[in-house]
CSV table of C-alpha atoms in Angstrom, one decimal:
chain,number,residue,atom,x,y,z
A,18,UNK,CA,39.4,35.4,16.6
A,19,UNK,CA,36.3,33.7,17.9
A,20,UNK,CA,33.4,35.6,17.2
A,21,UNK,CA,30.0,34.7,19.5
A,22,UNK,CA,26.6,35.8,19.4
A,23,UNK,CA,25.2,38.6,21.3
A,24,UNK,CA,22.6,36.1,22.2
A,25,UNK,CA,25.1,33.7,23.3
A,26,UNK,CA,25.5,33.5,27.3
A,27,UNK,CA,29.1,34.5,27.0
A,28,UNK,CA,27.3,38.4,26.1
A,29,UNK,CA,25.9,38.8,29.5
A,30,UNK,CA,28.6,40.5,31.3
A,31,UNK,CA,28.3,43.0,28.4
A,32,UNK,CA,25.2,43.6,27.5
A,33,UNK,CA,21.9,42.6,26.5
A,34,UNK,CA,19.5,42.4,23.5
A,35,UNK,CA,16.4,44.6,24.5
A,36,UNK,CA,13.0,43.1,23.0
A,37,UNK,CA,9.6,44.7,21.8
A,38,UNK,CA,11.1,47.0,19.6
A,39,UNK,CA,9.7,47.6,15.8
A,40,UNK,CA,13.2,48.7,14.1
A,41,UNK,CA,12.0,48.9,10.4
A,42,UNK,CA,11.1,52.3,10.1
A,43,UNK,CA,15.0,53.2,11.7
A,44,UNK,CA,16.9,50.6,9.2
A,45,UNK,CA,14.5,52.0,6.5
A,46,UNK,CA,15.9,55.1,7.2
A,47,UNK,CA,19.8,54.5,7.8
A,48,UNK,CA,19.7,52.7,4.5
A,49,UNK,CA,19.4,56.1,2.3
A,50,UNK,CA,21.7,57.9,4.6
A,51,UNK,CA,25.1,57.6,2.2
A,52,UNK,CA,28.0,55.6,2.4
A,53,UNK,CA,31.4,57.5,2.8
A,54,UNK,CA,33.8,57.3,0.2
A,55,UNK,CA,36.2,54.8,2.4
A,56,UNK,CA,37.1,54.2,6.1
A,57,UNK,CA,34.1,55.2,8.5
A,58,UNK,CA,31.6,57.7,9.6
A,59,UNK,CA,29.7,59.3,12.8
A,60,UNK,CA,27.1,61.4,13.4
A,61,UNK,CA,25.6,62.2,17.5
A,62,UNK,CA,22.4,62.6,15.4
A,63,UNK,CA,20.4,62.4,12.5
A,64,UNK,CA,17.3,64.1,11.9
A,65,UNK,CA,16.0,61.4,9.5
A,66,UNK,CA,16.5,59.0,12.5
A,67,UNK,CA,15.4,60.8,15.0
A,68,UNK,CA,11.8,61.7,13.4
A,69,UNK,CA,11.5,57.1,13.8
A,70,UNK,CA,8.9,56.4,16.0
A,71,UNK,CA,11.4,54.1,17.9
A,72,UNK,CA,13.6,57.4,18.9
A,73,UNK,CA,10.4,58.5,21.2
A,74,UNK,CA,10.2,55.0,22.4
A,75,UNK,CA,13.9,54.8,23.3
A,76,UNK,CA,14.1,57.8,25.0
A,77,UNK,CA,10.8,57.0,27.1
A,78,UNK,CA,11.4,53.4,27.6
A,79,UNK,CA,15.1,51.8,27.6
A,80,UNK,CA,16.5,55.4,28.7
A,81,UNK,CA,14.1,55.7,31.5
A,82,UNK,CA,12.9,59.4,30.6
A,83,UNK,CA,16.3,61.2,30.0
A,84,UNK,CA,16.8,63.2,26.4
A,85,UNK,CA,18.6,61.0,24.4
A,86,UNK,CA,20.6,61.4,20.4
A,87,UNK,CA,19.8,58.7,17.6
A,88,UNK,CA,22.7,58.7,15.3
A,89,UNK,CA,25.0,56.3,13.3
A,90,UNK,CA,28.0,55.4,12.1
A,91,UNK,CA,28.8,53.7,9.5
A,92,UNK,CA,31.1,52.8,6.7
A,93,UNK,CA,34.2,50.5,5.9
A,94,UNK,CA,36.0,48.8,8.9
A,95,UNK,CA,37.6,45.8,10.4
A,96,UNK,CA,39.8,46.9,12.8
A,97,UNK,CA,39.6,47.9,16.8
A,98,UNK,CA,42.0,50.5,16.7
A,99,UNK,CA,40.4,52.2,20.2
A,100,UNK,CA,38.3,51.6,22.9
A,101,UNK,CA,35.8,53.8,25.0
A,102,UNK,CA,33.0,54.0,27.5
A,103,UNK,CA,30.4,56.6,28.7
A,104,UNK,CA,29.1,56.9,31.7
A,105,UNK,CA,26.2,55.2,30.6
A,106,UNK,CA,24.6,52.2,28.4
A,107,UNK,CA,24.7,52.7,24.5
A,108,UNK,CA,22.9,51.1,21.9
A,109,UNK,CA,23.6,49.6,19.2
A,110,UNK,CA,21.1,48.6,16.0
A,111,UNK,CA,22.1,47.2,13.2
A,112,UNK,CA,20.5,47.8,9.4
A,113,UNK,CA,23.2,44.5,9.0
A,114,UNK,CA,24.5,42.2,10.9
A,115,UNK,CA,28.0,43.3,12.1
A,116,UNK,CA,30.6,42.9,14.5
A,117,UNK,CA,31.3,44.7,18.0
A,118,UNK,CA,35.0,44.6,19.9
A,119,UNK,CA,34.2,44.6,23.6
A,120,UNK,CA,36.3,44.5,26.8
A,121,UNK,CA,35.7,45.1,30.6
A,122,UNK,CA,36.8,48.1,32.1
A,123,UNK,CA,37.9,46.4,34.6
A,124,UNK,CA,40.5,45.3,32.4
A,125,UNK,CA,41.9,48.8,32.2
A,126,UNK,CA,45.3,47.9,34.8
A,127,UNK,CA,47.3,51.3,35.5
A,128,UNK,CA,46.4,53.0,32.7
A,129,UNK,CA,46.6,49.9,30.1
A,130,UNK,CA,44.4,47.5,28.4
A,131,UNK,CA,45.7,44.1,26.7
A,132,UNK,CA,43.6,43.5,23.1
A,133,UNK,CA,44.0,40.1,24.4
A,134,UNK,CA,41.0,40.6,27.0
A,135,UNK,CA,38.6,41.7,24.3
A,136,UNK,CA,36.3,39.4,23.0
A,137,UNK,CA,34.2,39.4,19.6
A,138,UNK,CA,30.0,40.0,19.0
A,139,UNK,CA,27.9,39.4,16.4
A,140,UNK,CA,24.6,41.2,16.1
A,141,UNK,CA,22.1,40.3,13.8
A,142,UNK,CA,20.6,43.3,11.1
A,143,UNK,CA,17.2,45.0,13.3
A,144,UNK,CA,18.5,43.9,16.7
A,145,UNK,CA,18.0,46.9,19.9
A,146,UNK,CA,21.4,45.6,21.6
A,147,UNK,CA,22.4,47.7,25.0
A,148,UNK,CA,26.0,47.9,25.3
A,149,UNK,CA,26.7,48.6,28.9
A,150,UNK,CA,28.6,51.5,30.8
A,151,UNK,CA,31.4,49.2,32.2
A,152,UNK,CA,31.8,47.4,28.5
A,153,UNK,CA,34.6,49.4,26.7
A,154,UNK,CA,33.3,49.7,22.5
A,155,UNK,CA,34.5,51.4,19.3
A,156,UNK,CA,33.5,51.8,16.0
A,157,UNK,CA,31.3,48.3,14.1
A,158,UNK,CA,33.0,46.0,12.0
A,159,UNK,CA,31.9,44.8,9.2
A,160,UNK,CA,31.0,41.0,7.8
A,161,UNK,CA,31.3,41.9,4.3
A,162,UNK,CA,32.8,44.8,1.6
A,163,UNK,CA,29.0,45.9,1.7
A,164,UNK,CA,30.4,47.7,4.3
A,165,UNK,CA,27.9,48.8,7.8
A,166,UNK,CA,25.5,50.8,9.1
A,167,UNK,CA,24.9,51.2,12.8
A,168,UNK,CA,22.3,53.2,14.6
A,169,UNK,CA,23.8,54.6,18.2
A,170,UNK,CA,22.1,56.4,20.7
A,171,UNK,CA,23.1,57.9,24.1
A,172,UNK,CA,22.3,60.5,26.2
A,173,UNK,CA,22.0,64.3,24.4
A,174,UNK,CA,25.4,65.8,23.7
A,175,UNK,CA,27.4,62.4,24.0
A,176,UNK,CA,30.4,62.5,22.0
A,177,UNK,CA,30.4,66.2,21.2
A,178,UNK,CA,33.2,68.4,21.3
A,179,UNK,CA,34.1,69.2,24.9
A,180,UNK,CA,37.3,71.6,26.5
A,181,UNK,CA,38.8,69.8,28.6
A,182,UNK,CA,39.3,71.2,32.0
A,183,UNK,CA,42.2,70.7,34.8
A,184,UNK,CA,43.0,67.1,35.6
A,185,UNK,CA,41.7,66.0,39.1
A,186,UNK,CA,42.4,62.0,38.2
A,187,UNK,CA,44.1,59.8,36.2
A,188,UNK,CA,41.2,58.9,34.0
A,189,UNK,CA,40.7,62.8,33.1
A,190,UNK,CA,44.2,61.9,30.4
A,191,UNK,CA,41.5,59.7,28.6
A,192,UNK,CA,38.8,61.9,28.1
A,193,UNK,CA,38.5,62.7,24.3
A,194,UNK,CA,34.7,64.3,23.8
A,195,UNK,CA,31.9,64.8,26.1
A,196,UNK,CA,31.2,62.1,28.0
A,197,UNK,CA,33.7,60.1,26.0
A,198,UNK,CA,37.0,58.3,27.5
A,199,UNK,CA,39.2,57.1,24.8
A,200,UNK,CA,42.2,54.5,24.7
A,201,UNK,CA,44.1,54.4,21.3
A,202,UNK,CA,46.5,51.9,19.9
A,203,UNK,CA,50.0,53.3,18.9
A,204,UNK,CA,49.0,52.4,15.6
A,205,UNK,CA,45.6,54.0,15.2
A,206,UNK,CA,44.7,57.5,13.5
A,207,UNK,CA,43.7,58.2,17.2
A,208,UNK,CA,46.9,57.8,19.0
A,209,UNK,CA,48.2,60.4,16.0
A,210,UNK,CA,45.9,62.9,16.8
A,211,UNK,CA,47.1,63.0,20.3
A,212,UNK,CA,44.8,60.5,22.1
A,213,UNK,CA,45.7,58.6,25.2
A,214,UNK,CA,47.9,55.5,24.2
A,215,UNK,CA,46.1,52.7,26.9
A,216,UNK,CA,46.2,49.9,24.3
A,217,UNK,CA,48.5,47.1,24.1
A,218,UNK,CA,49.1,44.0,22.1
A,219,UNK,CA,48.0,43.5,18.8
A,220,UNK,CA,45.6,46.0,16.8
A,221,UNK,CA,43.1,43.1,16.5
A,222,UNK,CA,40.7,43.1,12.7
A,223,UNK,CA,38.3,40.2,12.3
């Protein structure tokens, strides 16, 4: 598949690049955090990250004030396997360059998502790239068997575990951790695990 630039125009729609960040104390950091074994890892947070001067700045600056988590995952991955969104911006820094699978949620028609409608990003190693709300993610891929490491922060408590409560809409099926809606591909460990099935089409791997 075509892979574009998150400075490339074609990015706008879902996301930007924020600027006048210093990112070398973070990627400094993230590299003697551990690679896994094989397949991938996440962590909400990481106190070795979050004592970066950058976490302070983040929180303060591109999250307007709110308390925010600076954690990562990382690992061994090419696939997209799911999608899912918060209710608010993420972002996304690299301590490589590597790979995100986006889509729209506007994409998501009754219930379902085609992988044809997602498109490919590369971001380059130290870049502070916001991933908006509306722009449906999932874990990195990686350019090389080096494998990747990617800094994320969101609000506090994102992506925690959370009990579910009684369905008032449609979109309550796809809620899979706090502030986290989730759609799986039949094929992924996900959909397994008893995640909303809302992807169709091929499981796309750069």
């Amino acid at each position: 598949m075509k892979i574009y630039s998150v400075n490339d125009p074609e990015f706008a729609e879902f996301g930007k690049v924020l600027t006048g960040y210093d990112t070398s104390e973070l990627i400094a950091a993230m590299n003697k955090v551990e690679m896994p074994a094989e397949g991938t890892a996440y962590e909400p947070w990481i106190d070795s990250l979050e004592t970066c001067g950058i976490m302070k700045e983040l929180g303060d600056n591109a999250f307007g004030g709110m308390p925010i988590q600076l954690g990562m995952c990382w690992g061994y991955n090419k696939a997209l396997n799911c999608l899912e969104y918060h209710r608010n911006s993420e972002i996304n820094i690299g301590a490589t360059d590597f790979v995100l699978l986006l889509a729209k949620q506007e994409k998501i028609v009754d219930g379902k998502l085609d992988t044809a409608d997602v498109v490919a990003f590369r971001a380059p190693a130290g870049a502070v790239v916001e991933v908006y709300a509306t722009s449906l993610h999932y874990a990195p891929c990686m350019l090389d068997d080096a494998g990747f490491r990617v800094a994320v922060v969101l609000p506090r408590n994102t992506n925690t575990d959370y009990e579910k409560k009684e369905e008032k809409d449609f979109e309550d099926k796809l809620l899979w951790a706090r502030n986290k809606w989730l759609l799986a591909h039949p094929d992924s460990s996900e959909a397994k695990q008893g995640a909303y099935v809302g992807l169709t089409g091929e499981n796309l791997s750069i």
